[in-house]
Tab-separated table of C-alpha atoms in Angstrom:
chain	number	residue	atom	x	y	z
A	1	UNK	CA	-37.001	20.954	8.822
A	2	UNK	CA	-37.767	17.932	7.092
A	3	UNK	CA	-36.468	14.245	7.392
A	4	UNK	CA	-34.037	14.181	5.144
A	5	UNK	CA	-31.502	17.013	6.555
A	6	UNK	CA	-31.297	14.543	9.280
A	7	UNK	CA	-31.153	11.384	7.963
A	8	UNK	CA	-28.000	9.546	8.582
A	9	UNK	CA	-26.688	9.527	4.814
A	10	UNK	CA	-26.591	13.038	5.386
A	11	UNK	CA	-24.519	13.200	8.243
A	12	UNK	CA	-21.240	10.993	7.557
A	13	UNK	CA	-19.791	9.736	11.268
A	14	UNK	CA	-17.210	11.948	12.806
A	15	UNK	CA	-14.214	10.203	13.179
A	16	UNK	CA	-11.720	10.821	16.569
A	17	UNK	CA	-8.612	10.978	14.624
A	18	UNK	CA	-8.811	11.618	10.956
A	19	UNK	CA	-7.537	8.671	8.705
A	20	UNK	CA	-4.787	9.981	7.415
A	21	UNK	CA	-3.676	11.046	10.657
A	22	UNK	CA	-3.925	7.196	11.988
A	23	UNK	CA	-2.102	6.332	9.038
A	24	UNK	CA	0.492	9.082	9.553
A	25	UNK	CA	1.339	7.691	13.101
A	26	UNK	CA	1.149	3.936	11.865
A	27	UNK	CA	3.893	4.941	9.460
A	28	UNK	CA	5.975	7.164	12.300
A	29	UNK	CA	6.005	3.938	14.401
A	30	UNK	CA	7.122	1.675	11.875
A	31	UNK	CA	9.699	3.765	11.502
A	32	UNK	CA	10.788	4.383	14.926
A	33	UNK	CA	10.803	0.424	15.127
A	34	UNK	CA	13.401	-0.187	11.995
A	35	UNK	CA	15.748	2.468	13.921
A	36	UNK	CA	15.845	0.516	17.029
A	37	UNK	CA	16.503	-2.309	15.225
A	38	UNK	CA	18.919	-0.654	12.714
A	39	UNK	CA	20.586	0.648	16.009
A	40	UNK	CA	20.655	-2.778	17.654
A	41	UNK	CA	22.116	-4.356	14.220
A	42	UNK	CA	25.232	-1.990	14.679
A	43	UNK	CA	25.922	-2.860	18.180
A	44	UNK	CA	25.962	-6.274	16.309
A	45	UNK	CA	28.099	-5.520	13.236
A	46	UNK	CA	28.269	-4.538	9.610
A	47	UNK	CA	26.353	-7.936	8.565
A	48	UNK	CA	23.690	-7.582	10.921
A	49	UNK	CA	23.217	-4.152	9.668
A	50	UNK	CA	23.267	-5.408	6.136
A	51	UNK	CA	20.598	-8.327	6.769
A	52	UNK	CA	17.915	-5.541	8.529
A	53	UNK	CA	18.429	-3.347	5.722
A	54	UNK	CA	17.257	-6.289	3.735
A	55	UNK	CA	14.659	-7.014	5.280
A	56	UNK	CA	13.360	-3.356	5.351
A	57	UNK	CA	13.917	-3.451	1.429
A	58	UNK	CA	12.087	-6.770	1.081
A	59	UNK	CA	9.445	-5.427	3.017
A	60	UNK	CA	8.930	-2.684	1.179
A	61	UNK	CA	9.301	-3.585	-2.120
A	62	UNK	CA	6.231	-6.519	-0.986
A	63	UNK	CA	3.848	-4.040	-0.144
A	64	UNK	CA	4.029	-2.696	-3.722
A	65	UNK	CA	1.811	-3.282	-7.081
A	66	UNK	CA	3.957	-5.127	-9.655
A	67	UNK	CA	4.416	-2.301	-11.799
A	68	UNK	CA	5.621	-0.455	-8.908
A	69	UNK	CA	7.769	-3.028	-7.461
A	70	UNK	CA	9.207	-3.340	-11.330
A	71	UNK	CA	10.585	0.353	-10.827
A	72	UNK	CA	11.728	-0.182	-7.342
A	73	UNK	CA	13.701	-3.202	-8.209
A	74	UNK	CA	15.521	-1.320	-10.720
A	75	UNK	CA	16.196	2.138	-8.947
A	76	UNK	CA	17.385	-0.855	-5.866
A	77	UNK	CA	19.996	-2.070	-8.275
A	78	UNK	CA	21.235	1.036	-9.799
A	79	UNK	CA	21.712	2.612	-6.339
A	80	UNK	CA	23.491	-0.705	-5.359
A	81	UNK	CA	26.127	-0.006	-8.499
A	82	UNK	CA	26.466	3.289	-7.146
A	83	UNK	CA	27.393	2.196	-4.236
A	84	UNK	CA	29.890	0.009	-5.675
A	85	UNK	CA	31.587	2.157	-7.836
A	86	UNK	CA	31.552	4.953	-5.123
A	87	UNK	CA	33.604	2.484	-2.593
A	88	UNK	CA	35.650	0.754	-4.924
A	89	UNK	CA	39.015	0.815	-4.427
């Protein structure tokens, strides 16, 4: 056996949790969070509820690339028309 087979370059470190695992429960935790507070915005009213949705939105539309966020800001507003015309009266 020589040197190399060993050598740490060889053997990448074994990792407890796999990354996208971690990441997986990182994003199942931010998303229990924005239900509690979703919940607690309804206990609060229909413009609480609106201003948490916001912020959720704004949130996520930040942690996108521009061209991205471009895309999302459009599909945002069209689904907000939709909504409109849907509950028009």
């Amino acid at each position: 056996m020589s040197d190399t087979e060993t050598a740490p370059w060889n053997n990448p470190p074994q990792r407890a949790k796999p990354l996208r695992r971690k990441r997986a429960e990182k994003l199942a935790r931010q998303a229990e969070r924005w239900g509690e507070r979703l919940e607690e915005a309804r206990l609060e009213g229909p413009d609480m509820v609106a201003a948490v949705t916001f912020d959720r939105l704004r949130r996520a539309l930040n942690g996108l690339p521009a061209e991205a966020r471009d895309r999302a800001y459009e599909a945002v507003t069209q689904a907000l028309d939709t909504i409109r015309e849907t509950h028009a009266q």
